[in-house]
mmCIF file with all atom_site columns, C-alpha atoms in Angstrom:
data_model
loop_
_atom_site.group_PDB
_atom_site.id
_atom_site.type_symbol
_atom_site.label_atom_id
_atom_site.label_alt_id
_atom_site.label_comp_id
_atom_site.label_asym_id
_atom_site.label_entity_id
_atom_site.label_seq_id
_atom_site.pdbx_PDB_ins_code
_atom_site.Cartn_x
_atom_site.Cartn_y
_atom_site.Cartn_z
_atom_site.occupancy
_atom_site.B_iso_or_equiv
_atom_site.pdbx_formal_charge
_atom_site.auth_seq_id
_atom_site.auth_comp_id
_atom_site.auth_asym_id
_atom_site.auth_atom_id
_atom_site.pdbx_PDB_model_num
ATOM 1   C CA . UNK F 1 1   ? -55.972 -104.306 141.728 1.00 68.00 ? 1   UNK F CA 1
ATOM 2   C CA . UNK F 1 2   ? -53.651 -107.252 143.340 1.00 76.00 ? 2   UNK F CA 1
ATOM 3   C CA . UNK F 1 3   ? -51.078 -107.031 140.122 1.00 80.00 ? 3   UNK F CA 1
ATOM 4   C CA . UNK F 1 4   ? -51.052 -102.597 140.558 1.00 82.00 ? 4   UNK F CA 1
ATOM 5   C CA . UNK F 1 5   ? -49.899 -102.888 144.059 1.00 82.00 ? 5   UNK F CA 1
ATOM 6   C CA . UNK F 1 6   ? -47.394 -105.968 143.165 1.00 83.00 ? 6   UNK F CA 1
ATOM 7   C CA . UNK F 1 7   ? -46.173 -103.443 140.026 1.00 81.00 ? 7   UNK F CA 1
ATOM 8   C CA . UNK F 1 8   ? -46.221 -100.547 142.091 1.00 86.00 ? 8   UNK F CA 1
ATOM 9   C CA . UNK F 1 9   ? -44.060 -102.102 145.091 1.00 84.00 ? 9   UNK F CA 1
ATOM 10  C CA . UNK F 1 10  ? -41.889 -103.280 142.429 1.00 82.00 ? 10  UNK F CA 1
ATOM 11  C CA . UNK F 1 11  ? -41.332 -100.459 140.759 1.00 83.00 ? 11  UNK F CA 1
ATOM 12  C CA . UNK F 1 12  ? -40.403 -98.277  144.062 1.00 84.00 ? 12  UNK F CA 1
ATOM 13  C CA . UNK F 1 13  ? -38.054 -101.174 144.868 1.00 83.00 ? 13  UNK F CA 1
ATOM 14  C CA . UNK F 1 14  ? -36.290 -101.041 141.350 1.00 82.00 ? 14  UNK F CA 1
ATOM 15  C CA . UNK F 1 15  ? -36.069 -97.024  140.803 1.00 84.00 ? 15  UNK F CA 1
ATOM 16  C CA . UNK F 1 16  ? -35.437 -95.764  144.721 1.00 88.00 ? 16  UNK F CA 1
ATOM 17  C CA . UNK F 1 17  ? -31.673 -97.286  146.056 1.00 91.00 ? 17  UNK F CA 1
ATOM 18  C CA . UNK F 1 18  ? -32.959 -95.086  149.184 1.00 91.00 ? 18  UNK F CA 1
ATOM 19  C CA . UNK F 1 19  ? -35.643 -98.015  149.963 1.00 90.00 ? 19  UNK F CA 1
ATOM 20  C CA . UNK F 1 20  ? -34.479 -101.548 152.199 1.00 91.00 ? 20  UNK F CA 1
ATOM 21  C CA . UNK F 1 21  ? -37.990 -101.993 152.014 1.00 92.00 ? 21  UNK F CA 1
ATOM 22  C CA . UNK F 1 22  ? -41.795 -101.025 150.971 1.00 92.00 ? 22  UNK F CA 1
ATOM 23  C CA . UNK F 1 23  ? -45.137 -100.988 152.181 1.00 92.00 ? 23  UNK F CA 1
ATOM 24  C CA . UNK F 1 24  ? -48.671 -100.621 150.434 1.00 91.00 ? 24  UNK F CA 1
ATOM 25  C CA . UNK F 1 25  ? -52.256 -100.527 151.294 1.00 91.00 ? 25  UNK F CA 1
ATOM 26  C CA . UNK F 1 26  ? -55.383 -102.044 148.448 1.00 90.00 ? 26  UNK F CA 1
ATOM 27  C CA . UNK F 1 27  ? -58.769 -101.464 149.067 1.00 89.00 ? 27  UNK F CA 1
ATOM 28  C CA . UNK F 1 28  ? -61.672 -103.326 147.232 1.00 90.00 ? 28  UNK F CA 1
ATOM 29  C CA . UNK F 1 29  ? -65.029 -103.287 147.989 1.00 91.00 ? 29  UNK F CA 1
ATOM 30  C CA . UNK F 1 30  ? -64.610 -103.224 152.468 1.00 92.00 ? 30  UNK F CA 1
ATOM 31  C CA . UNK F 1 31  ? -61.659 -105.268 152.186 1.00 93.00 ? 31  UNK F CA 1
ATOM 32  C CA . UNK F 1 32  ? -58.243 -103.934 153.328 1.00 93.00 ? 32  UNK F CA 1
ATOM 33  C CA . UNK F 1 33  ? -55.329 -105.599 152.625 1.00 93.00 ? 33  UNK F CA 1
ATOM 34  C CA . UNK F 1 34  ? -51.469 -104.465 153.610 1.00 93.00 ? 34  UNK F CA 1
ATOM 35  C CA . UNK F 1 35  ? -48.540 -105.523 151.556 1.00 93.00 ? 35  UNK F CA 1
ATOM 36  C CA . UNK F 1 36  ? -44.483 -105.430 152.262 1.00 93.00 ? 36  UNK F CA 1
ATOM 37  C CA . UNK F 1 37  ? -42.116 -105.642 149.711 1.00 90.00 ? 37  UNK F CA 1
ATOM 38  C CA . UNK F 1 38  ? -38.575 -106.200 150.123 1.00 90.00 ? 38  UNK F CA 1
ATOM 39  C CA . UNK F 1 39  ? -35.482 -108.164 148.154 1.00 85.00 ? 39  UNK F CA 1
ATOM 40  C CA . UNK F 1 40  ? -36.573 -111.171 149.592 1.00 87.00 ? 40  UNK F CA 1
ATOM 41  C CA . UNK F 1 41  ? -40.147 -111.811 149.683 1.00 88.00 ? 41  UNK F CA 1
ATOM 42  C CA . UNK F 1 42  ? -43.428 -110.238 148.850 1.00 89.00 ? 42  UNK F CA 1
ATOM 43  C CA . UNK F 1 43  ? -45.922 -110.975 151.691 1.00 92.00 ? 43  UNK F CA 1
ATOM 44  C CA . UNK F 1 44  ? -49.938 -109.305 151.562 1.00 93.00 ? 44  UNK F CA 1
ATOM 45  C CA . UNK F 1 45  ? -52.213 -109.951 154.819 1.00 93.00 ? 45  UNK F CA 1
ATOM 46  C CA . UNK F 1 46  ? -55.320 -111.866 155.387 1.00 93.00 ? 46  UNK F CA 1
ATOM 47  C CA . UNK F 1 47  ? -58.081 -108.887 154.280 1.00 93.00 ? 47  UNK F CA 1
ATOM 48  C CA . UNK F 1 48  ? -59.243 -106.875 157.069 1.00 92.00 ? 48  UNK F CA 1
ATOM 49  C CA . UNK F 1 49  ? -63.202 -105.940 156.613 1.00 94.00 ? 49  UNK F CA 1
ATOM 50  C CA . UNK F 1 50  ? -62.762 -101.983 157.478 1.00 89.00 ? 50  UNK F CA 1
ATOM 51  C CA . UNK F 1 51  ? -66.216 -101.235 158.179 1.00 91.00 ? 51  UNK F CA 1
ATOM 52  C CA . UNK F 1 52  ? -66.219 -103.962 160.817 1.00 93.00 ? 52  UNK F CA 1
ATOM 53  C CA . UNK F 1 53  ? -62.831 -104.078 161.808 1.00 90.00 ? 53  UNK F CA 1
ATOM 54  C CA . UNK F 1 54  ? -62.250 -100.453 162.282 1.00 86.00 ? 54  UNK F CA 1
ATOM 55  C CA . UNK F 1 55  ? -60.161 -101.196 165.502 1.00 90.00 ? 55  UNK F CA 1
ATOM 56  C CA . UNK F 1 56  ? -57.933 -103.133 163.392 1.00 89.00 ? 56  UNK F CA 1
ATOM 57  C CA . UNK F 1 57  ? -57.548 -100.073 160.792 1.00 90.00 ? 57  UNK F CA 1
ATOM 58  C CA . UNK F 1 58  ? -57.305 -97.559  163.403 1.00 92.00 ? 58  UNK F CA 1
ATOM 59  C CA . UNK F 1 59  ? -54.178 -99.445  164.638 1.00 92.00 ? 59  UNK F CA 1
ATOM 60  C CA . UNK F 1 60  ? -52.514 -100.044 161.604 1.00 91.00 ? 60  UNK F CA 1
ATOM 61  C CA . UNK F 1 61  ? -52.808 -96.415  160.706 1.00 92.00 ? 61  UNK F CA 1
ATOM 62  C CA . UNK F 1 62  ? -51.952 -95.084  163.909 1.00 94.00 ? 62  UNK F CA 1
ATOM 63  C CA . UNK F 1 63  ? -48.811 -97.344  163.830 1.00 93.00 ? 63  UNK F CA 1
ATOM 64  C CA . UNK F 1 64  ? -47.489 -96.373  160.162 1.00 92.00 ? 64  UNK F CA 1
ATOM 65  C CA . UNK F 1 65  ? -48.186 -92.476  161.628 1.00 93.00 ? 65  UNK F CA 1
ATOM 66  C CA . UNK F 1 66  ? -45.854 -93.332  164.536 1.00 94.00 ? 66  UNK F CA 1
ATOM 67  C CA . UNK F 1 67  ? -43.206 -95.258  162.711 1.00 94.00 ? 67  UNK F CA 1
ATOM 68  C CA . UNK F 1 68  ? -39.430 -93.755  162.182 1.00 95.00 ? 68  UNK F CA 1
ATOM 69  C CA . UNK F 1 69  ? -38.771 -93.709  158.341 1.00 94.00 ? 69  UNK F CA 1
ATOM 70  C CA . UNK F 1 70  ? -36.422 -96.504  158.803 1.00 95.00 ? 70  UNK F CA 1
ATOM 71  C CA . UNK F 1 71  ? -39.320 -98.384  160.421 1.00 94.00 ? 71  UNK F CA 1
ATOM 72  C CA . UNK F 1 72  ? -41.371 -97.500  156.924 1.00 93.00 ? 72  UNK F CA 1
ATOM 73  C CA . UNK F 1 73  ? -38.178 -98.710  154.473 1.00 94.00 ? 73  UNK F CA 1
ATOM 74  C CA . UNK F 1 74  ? -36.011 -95.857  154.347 1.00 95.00 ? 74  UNK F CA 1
ATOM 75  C CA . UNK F 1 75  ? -32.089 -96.335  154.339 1.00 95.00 ? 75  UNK F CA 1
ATOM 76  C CA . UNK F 1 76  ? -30.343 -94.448  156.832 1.00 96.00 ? 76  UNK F CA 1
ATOM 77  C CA . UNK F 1 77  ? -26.969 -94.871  154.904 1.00 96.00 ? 77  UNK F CA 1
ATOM 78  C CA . UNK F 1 78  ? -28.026 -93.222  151.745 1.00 96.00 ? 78  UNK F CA 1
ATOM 79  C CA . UNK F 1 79  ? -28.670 -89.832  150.976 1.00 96.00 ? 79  UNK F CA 1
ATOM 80  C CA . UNK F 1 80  ? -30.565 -88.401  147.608 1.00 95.00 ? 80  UNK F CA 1
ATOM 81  C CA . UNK F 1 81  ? -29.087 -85.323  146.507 1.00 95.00 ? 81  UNK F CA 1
ATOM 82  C CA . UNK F 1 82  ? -29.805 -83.115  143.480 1.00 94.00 ? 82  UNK F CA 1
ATOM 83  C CA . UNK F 1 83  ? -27.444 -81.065  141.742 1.00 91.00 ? 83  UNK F CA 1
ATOM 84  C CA . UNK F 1 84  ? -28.480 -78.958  138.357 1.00 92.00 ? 84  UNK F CA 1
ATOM 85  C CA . UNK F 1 85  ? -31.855 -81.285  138.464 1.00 92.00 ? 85  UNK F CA 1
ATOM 86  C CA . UNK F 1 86  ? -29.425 -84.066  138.480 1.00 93.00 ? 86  UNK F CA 1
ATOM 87  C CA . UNK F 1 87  ? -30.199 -86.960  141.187 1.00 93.00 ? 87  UNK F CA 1
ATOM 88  C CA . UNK F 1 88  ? -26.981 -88.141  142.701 1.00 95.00 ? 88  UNK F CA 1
ATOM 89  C CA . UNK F 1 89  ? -26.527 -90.357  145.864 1.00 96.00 ? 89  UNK F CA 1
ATOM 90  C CA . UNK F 1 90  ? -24.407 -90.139  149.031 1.00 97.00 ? 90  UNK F CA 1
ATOM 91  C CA . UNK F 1 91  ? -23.450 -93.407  150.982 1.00 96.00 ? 91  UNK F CA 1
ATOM 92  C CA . UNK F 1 92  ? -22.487 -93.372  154.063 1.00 97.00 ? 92  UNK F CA 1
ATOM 93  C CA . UNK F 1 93  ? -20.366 -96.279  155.148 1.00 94.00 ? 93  UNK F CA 1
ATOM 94  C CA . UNK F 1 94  ? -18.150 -97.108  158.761 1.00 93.00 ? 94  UNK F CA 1
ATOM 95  C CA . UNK F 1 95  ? -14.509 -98.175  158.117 1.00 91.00 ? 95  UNK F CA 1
ATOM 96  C CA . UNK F 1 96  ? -12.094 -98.820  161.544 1.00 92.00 ? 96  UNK F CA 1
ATOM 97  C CA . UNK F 1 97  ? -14.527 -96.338  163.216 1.00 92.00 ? 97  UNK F CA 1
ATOM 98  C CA . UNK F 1 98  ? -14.400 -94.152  160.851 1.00 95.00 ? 98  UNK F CA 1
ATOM 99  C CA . UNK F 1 99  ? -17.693 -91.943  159.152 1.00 96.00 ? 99  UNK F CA 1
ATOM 100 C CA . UNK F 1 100 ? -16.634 -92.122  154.945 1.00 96.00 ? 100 UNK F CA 1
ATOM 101 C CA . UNK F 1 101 ? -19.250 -90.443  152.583 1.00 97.00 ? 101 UNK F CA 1
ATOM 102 C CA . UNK F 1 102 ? -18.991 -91.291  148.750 1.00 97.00 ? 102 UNK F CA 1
ATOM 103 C CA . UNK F 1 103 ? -21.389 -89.855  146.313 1.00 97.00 ? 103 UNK F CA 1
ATOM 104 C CA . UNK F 1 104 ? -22.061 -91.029  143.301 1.00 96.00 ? 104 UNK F CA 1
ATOM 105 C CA . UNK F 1 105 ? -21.153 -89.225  139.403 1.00 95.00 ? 105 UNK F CA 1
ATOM 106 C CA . UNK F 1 106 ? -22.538 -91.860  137.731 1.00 93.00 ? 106 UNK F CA 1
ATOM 107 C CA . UNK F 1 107 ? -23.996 -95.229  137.763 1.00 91.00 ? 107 UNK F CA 1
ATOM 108 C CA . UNK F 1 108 ? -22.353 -98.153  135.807 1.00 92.00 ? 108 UNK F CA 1
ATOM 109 C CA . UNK F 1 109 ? -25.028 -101.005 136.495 1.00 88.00 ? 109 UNK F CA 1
ATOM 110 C CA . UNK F 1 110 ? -28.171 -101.333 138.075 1.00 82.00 ? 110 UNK F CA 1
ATOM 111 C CA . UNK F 1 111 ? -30.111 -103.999 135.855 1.00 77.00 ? 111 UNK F CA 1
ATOM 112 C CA . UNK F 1 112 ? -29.616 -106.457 139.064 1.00 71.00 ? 112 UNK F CA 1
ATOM 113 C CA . UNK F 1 113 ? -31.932 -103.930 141.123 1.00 74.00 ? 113 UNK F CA 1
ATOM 114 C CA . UNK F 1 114 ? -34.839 -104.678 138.418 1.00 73.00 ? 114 UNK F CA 1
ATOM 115 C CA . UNK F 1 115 ? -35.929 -108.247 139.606 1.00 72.00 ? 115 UNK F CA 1
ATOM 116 C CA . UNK F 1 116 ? -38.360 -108.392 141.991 1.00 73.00 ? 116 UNK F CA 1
ATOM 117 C CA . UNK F 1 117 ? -36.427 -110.541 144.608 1.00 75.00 ? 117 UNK F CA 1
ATOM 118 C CA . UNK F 1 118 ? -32.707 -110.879 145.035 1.00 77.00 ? 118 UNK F CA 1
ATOM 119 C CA . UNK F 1 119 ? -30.005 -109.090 145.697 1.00 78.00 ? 119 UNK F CA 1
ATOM 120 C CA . UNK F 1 120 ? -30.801 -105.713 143.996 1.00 80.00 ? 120 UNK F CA 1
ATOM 121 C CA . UNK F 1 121 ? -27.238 -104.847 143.168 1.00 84.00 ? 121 UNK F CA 1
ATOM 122 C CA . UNK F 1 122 ? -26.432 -101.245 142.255 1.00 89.00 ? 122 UNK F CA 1
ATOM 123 C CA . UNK F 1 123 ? -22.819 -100.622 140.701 1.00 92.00 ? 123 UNK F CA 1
ATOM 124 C CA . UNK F 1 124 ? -21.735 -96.530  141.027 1.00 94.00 ? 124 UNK F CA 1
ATOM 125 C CA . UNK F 1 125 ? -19.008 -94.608  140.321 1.00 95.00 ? 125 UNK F CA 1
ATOM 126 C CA . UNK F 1 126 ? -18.128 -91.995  143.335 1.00 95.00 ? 126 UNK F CA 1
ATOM 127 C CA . UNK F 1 127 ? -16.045 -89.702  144.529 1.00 94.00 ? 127 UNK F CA 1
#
């Protein structure tokens, strides 16, 4: 169960430019367990017993419910757009005060975003 979480995280770290960040959530047997992915680390919690510890769950839930989607990972400075079932992305970037938006045609590299940890590097071309 551990090594489907780590893969999953992974995976939504490697395939989604859109993510800073992930969360995920095992259960086995009453054990509860939360898990953050990002390029840096991978960190899982302590398990939480949710049949006796339902305060506990009822918080965390009740948190994740409340958060902004930048609070649960999401990139504010990227955009996923689909044109003629093609995905395509628009950045957003700040230059002397200035809002530029560059969306992508195609990409040229991303094998850096497949590791785990580090720097996730994306290469595009854009108009």
């Amino acid at each position: 169960n551990e090594q489907k979480i780590i893969w999953s995280l992974h995976n939504i770290m490697r395939e989604d430019p859109c993510r800073r960040f992930a969360y995920g959530i095992t259960i086995e047997n009453t054990n509860l367990r939360l898990w953050l992915s990002n390029r840096a680390f991978l960190a899982v919690t302590e398990p939480i017993d949710f049949l006796s510890d339902f305060d506990d769950v009822i918080s965390l839930f009740y948190s994740f419910g409340s958060v902004t989607d930048v609070g649960l990972g999401w990139d504010p400075t990227i955009e996923r757009i689909s044109i003629r079932d093609k995905i395509y992305y628009t950045f957003s970037l700040h230059h002397k005060d200035q809002l530029m938006k560059f969306t992508t045609t195609r990409p040229i590299t991303t094998y850096s975003a497949d590791y785990m940890v580090g720097r996730g590097t994306r290469v595009y071309e854009a108009r």
